[in-house]
Amino acid sequence: MSFLRSIASEFQKVFTTRMWWLLGALLVVYVLMLAGGFGAFLAWSIRNPDAAAAAGGNTTVPPGTDIAHLIYTFASSIGYVFPVLLGALAVTGEFRHRTLTPTFLAEPHRSVVLAGKFVTQLVVGAGLGVAAFATSVGAGAAALAAFDFETGLVQGGTWALVGRGVLAMALWGAIGVGLGALVPNQVAAIVIVIAFTQFVEPILRLAASFSDITASIGRFLPGAASDALVGASFYSIMSTGSGASLEWWQGGLVLLGIAVVATVIGGATTWRRDVS
């Protein structure tokens, strides 16, 4: 029962602040611009190759690429930073605002508190995933339909991709909890999330794609594992190597493993320290 009370308490902490809907609103706007804008540009450039070439556009996509899936997965391939941030803030906010003492007085078992945050952010991350994919599918399908492209909305594979994408976003929320437990300083955690997701990993993935050997290693990077779980990503048109990605279930296990290992290590180290 104490675990269920901890989960309920964590949900209350999330939804009584403005951070969840602020990040959710930013996620929707971000995905709307990218999925709608890129979808419209890609569809236009394919339909008008001469005009696109004159304007400097590039219509080259790998053979067999599903354009609709490529556009819809902007929700996860770009939007995953938001559940990570929210998950990290759920932990670091306790340190920053000095609310850990009353939290531990209410629930003395610290592992129960951390596990409650883990489960809560899985659910919240899934909610952000639903919002992100609803936006990317809506905007992307509208852009494709405007240029007479197949939207794939009647195909089961499209909705399976969406379901896996929501799962990926949920796991990213749990990874955020692990990061927050490892790095309790809120500013440092935010910098790490932004720097790694927006700069470090994209560069590593691009560099790894130049060789089959490095590509076989790079596919275990968290972003690459996430894309494998979902089943598509715009990174596929940026890669130059031929290394195969992980199977979808392998990508899911990599993300789950990162979340669990980070949370366990953080729970055994910084989470156990005395609270001032």
Coordinates of C-alpha atoms in Angstrom, one line a residue:
M1 CA 0.0 0.0 0.0
S2 CA 2.9 2.4 0.7
F3 CA 4.0 2.0 -2.9
L4 CA 0.6 2.9 -4.2
R5 CA 0.5 5.9 -1.9
S6 CA 3.9 6.9 -3.2
I7 CA 2.7 6.7 -6.8
A8 CA -0.4 8.8 -6.0
S9 CA 1.8 11.4 -4.2
E10 CA 4.1 11.6 -7.2
F11 CA 1.2 12.1 -9.6
Q12 CA -0.1 14.9 -7.3
K13 CA 3.4 16.6 -7.4
V14 CA 3.4 16.5 -11.2
F15 CA 0.0 17.8 -11.8
T16 CA 0.0 20.5 -9.1
T17 CA 2.8 22.3 -10.9
R18 CA 2.9 24.1 -14.3
M19 CA 5.9 22.3 -15.6
W20 CA 4.1 19.3 -17.1
W21 CA 1.7 21.4 -19.3
L22 CA 4.4 23.9 -20.2
L23 CA 6.7 21.2 -21.5
G24 CA 3.7 19.5 -23.1
A25 CA 2.7 22.6 -24.9
L26 CA 6.2 23.2 -26.1
L27 CA 6.4 19.6 -27.3
V28 CA 3.2 20.0 -29.3
V29 CA 4.3 23.2 -30.9
Y30 CA 7.8 21.8 -31.7
V31 CA 6.4 18.7 -33.2
L32 CA 3.7 20.6 -35.1
M33 CA 6.3 22.9 -36.8
L34 CA 8.7 20.1 -37.7
A35 CA 6.3 17.4 -38.8
G36 CA 4.0 19.8 -40.6
G37 CA 6.7 21.9 -42.1
F38 CA 9.1 19.1 -43.0
G39 CA 6.3 17.0 -44.3
A40 CA 5.0 19.7 -46.5
F41 CA 8.5 20.5 -47.8
L42 CA 9.4 16.9 -48.5
A43 CA 6.1 16.2 -50.3
W44 CA 6.4 19.4 -52.4
S45 CA 10.1 18.6 -53.3
I46 CA 9.2 15.1 -54.4
R47 CA 6.3 16.3 -56.5
N48 CA 8.4 19.2 -57.9
P49 CA 11.9 17.9 -58.2
D50 CA 13.1 20.5 -60.7
A51 CA 11.8 23.4 -58.6
A52 CA 13.3 21.8 -55.5
A53 CA 16.7 21.3 -57.1
A54 CA 16.6 25.0 -58.2
A55 CA 15.8 26.0 -54.7
G56 CA 18.5 23.7 -53.2
G57 CA 16.1 21.1 -51.9
N58 CA 17.1 17.4 -51.6
T59 CA 14.5 14.7 -52.3
T60 CA 16.9 11.8 -51.8
V61 CA 15.5 9.2 -49.4
P62 CA 16.7 5.6 -48.9
P63 CA 15.0 3.0 -51.1
G64 CA 11.9 1.5 -49.4
T65 CA 11.5 4.4 -46.9
D66 CA 7.9 5.0 -45.9
I67 CA 7.6 8.8 -46.1
A68 CA 4.6 8.9 -43.8
H69 CA 6.3 6.9 -41.1
L70 CA 9.4 9.1 -41.5
I71 CA 7.3 12.2 -40.8
Y72 CA 5.2 10.8 -38.0
T73 CA 8.2 9.7 -36.0
F74 CA 9.3 13.3 -35.5
A75 CA 7.3 12.9 -32.3
S76 CA 9.8 10.6 -30.8
S77 CA 13.0 11.2 -32.7
I78 CA 12.9 14.9 -31.8
G79 CA 10.4 15.1 -29.0
Y80 CA 12.0 12.6 -26.6
V81 CA 13.9 15.3 -24.9
F82 CA 10.7 16.5 -23.2
P83 CA 9.9 13.4 -21.2
V84 CA 13.6 13.1 -20.2
L85 CA 13.5 16.7 -18.9
L86 CA 10.3 16.2 -17.0
G87 CA 11.6 12.9 -15.5
A88 CA 14.8 14.6 -14.4
L89 CA 13.0 17.6 -13.0
A90 CA 10.7 15.3 -10.9
V91 CA 13.8 14.2 -9.0
T92 CA 16.1 17.2 -9.0
G93 CA 13.2 19.5 -8.0
E94 CA 13.1 17.6 -4.7
F95 CA 16.7 18.6 -4.0
R96 CA 16.4 22.2 -5.4
H97 CA 13.3 23.0 -3.4
R98 CA 14.3 21.0 -0.3
T99 CA 11.1 18.9 -0.3
L100 CA 12.9 15.6 0.2
T101 CA 12.8 15.8 4.0
P102 CA 9.0 15.9 4.2
T103 CA 8.8 13.3 1.4
F104 CA 11.0 10.9 3.4
L105 CA 9.2 11.6 6.6
A106 CA 5.9 10.6 4.9
E107 CA 7.6 7.6 3.3
P108 CA 10.8 6.5 5.1
H109 CA 11.7 3.9 2.5
R110 CA 13.6 5.9 0.0
S111 CA 13.6 3.1 -2.6
V112 CA 9.8 3.2 -2.6
V113 CA 9.8 7.0 -3.3
L114 CA 12.2 6.5 -6.2
A115 CA 10.3 3.6 -7.6
G116 CA 7.1 5.7 -7.3
K117 CA 8.8 8.4 -9.4
F118 CA 9.9 5.8 -11.9
V119 CA 6.4 4.4 -12.5
T120 CA 4.8 7.9 -12.5
Q121 CA 7.2 9.2 -15.2
L122 CA 6.6 6.1 -17.3
V123 CA 2.9 7.0 -17.3
V124 CA 3.5 10.8 -17.8
G125 CA 6.0 10.1 -20.6
A126 CA 3.4 7.9 -22.3
G127 CA 0.9 10.8 -22.0
L128 CA 3.4 13.1 -23.6
G129 CA 3.9 10.5 -26.3
V130 CA 0.2 10.4 -27.1
A131 CA 0.1 14.2 -27.4
A132 CA 3.3 14.2 -29.6
F133 CA 2.1 11.5 -32.0
A134 CA -1.4 12.9 -32.2
T135 CA 0.3 16.2 -33.3
S136 CA 2.8 14.6 -35.7
V137 CA 0.2 12.3 -37.3
G138 CA -2.4 15.0 -37.7
A139 CA 0.0 17.6 -39.1
G140 CA 2.0 15.1 -41.2
A141 CA -1.0 13.4 -42.7
A142 CA -2.5 16.8 -43.6
A143 CA 0.7 17.8 -45.3
L144 CA 1.0 14.5 -47.2
A145 CA -2.7 14.6 -48.3
A146 CA -2.3 18.1 -49.6
F147 CA 0.2 16.8 -52.1
D148 CA -1.7 13.6 -52.9
F149 CA 0.6 11.2 -50.9
E150 CA -0.6 8.1 -49.1
T151 CA -1.0 8.9 -45.4
G152 CA -0.9 5.3 -44.2
L153 CA -3.7 5.9 -41.7
V154 CA -5.6 2.8 -42.8
Q155 CA -2.6 0.6 -42.3
G156 CA -2.1 -1.4 -39.1
G157 CA 1.7 -0.9 -39.4
T158 CA 1.2 2.8 -38.9
W159 CA -0.7 2.4 -35.6
A160 CA 1.8 -0.2 -34.5
L161 CA 4.5 2.4 -35.0
V162 CA 2.6 4.9 -33.1
G163 CA 2.1 2.5 -30.2
R164 CA 5.8 1.7 -30.1
G165 CA 6.5 5.4 -30.2
V166 CA 4.4 6.0 -27.2
L167 CA 6.2 3.2 -25.4
A168 CA 9.6 4.9 -26.3
M169 CA 8.4 8.2 -24.9
A170 CA 7.4 6.4 -21.7
L171 CA 10.8 4.8 -21.3
W172 CA 12.5 8.2 -21.9
G173 CA 10.5 9.6 -18.9
A174 CA 11.9 6.8 -16.8
I175 CA 15.4 7.5 -18.1
G176 CA 15.0 11.0 -16.9
V177 CA 14.3 9.8 -13.4
G178 CA 17.5 7.8 -13.5
L179 CA 19.5 10.8 -14.7
G180 CA 18.0 13.0 -11.9
A181 CA 18.9 10.4 -9.3
L182 CA 22.5 10.3 -10.7
V183 CA 22.8 14.1 -11.0
P184 CA 20.7 15.8 -8.3
N185 CA 21.8 19.3 -9.3
Q186 CA 19.0 20.6 -11.4
V187 CA 21.0 22.9 -13.6
A188 CA 23.6 20.3 -14.3
A189 CA 20.9 17.7 -15.2
I190 CA 19.2 20.1 -17.6
V191 CA 22.5 21.0 -19.3
I192 CA 23.3 17.3 -19.7
V193 CA 20.0 16.5 -21.2
I194 CA 20.1 19.3 -23.7
A195 CA 23.7 18.9 -24.6
F196 CA 23.5 15.1 -25.0
T197 CA 20.2 14.9 -26.9
Q198 CA 20.7 18.0 -29.1
F199 CA 24.4 17.9 -29.8
V200 CA 26.5 15.0 -28.5
E201 CA 24.4 12.0 -29.6
P202 CA 23.4 13.3 -33.0
I203 CA 27.1 13.9 -33.8
L204 CA 28.1 10.5 -32.5
R205 CA 25.4 8.8 -34.5
L206 CA 26.4 10.7 -37.7
A207 CA 30.1 9.9 -37.1
A208 CA 29.3 6.2 -36.4
S209 CA 27.4 5.8 -39.6
F210 CA 30.6 6.2 -41.7
S211 CA 31.8 2.7 -40.9
D212 CA 30.0 -0.6 -40.5
I213 CA 32.1 -1.4 -37.4
T214 CA 31.3 1.9 -35.6
A215 CA 27.7 1.7 -36.8
S216 CA 27.3 -1.7 -35.1
I217 CA 28.3 0.1 -31.9
G218 CA 26.4 3.3 -32.5
R219 CA 23.1 1.4 -32.7
F220 CA 23.3 0.9 -29.0
L221 CA 23.2 4.7 -28.3
P222 CA 20.0 5.6 -26.5
G223 CA 18.6 7.7 -29.4
A224 CA 19.4 4.9 -31.9
A225 CA 17.8 2.3 -29.7
S226 CA 14.7 4.5 -29.4
D227 CA 14.5 4.9 -33.2
A228 CA 14.8 1.1 -33.5
L229 CA 12.0 0.6 -31.1
V230 CA 9.7 3.0 -32.9
G231 CA 10.7 1.6 -36.4
A232 CA 11.6 4.7 -38.3
S233 CA 13.5 8.0 -38.0
F234 CA 14.6 11.0 -40.0
Y235 CA 18.2 10.0 -38.9
S236 CA 17.9 7.1 -41.5
I237 CA 18.2 9.6 -44.3
M238 CA 21.3 11.2 -42.7
S239 CA 23.2 8.0 -42.2
T240 CA 25.9 6.9 -44.7
G241 CA 26.8 3.5 -43.3
S242 CA 25.0 0.2 -43.9
G243 CA 25.0 -1.1 -40.4
A244 CA 21.6 -2.7 -39.5
S245 CA 19.6 -1.2 -36.6
L246 CA 18.4 -3.2 -33.6
E247 CA 15.2 -5.1 -33.7
W248 CA 12.3 -3.1 -32.2
W249 CA 12.2 -5.2 -29.1
Q250 CA 16.0 -5.0 -28.7
G251 CA 15.8 -1.2 -28.8
G252 CA 13.1 -1.3 -26.1
L253 CA 15.3 -3.5 -23.9
V254 CA 18.2 -1.1 -24.3
L255 CA 16.1 1.9 -23.2
L256 CA 14.6 -0.1 -20.3
G257 CA 18.1 -1.2 -19.3
I258 CA 19.4 2.3 -19.3
A259 CA 16.5 3.5 -17.2
V260 CA 16.8 0.7 -14.7
V261 CA 20.6 0.8 -14.3
A262 CA 20.7 4.6 -14.0
T263 CA 17.9 4.6 -11.4
V264 CA 19.4 1.8 -9.4
I265 CA 22.9 3.4 -9.4
G266 CA 21.4 6.8 -8.5
G267 CA 19.3 5.2 -5.8
A268 CA 22.3 3.5 -4.3
T269 CA 24.5 6.6 -4.3
T270 CA 23.2 10.2 -4.2
W271 CA 19.6 9.1 -3.2
R272 CA 21.0 7.5 0.0
R273 CA 23.0 10.6 1.1
D274 CA 21.9 12.7 4.1
V275 CA 19.4 15.4 3.3
S276 CA 20.1 18.8 4.6

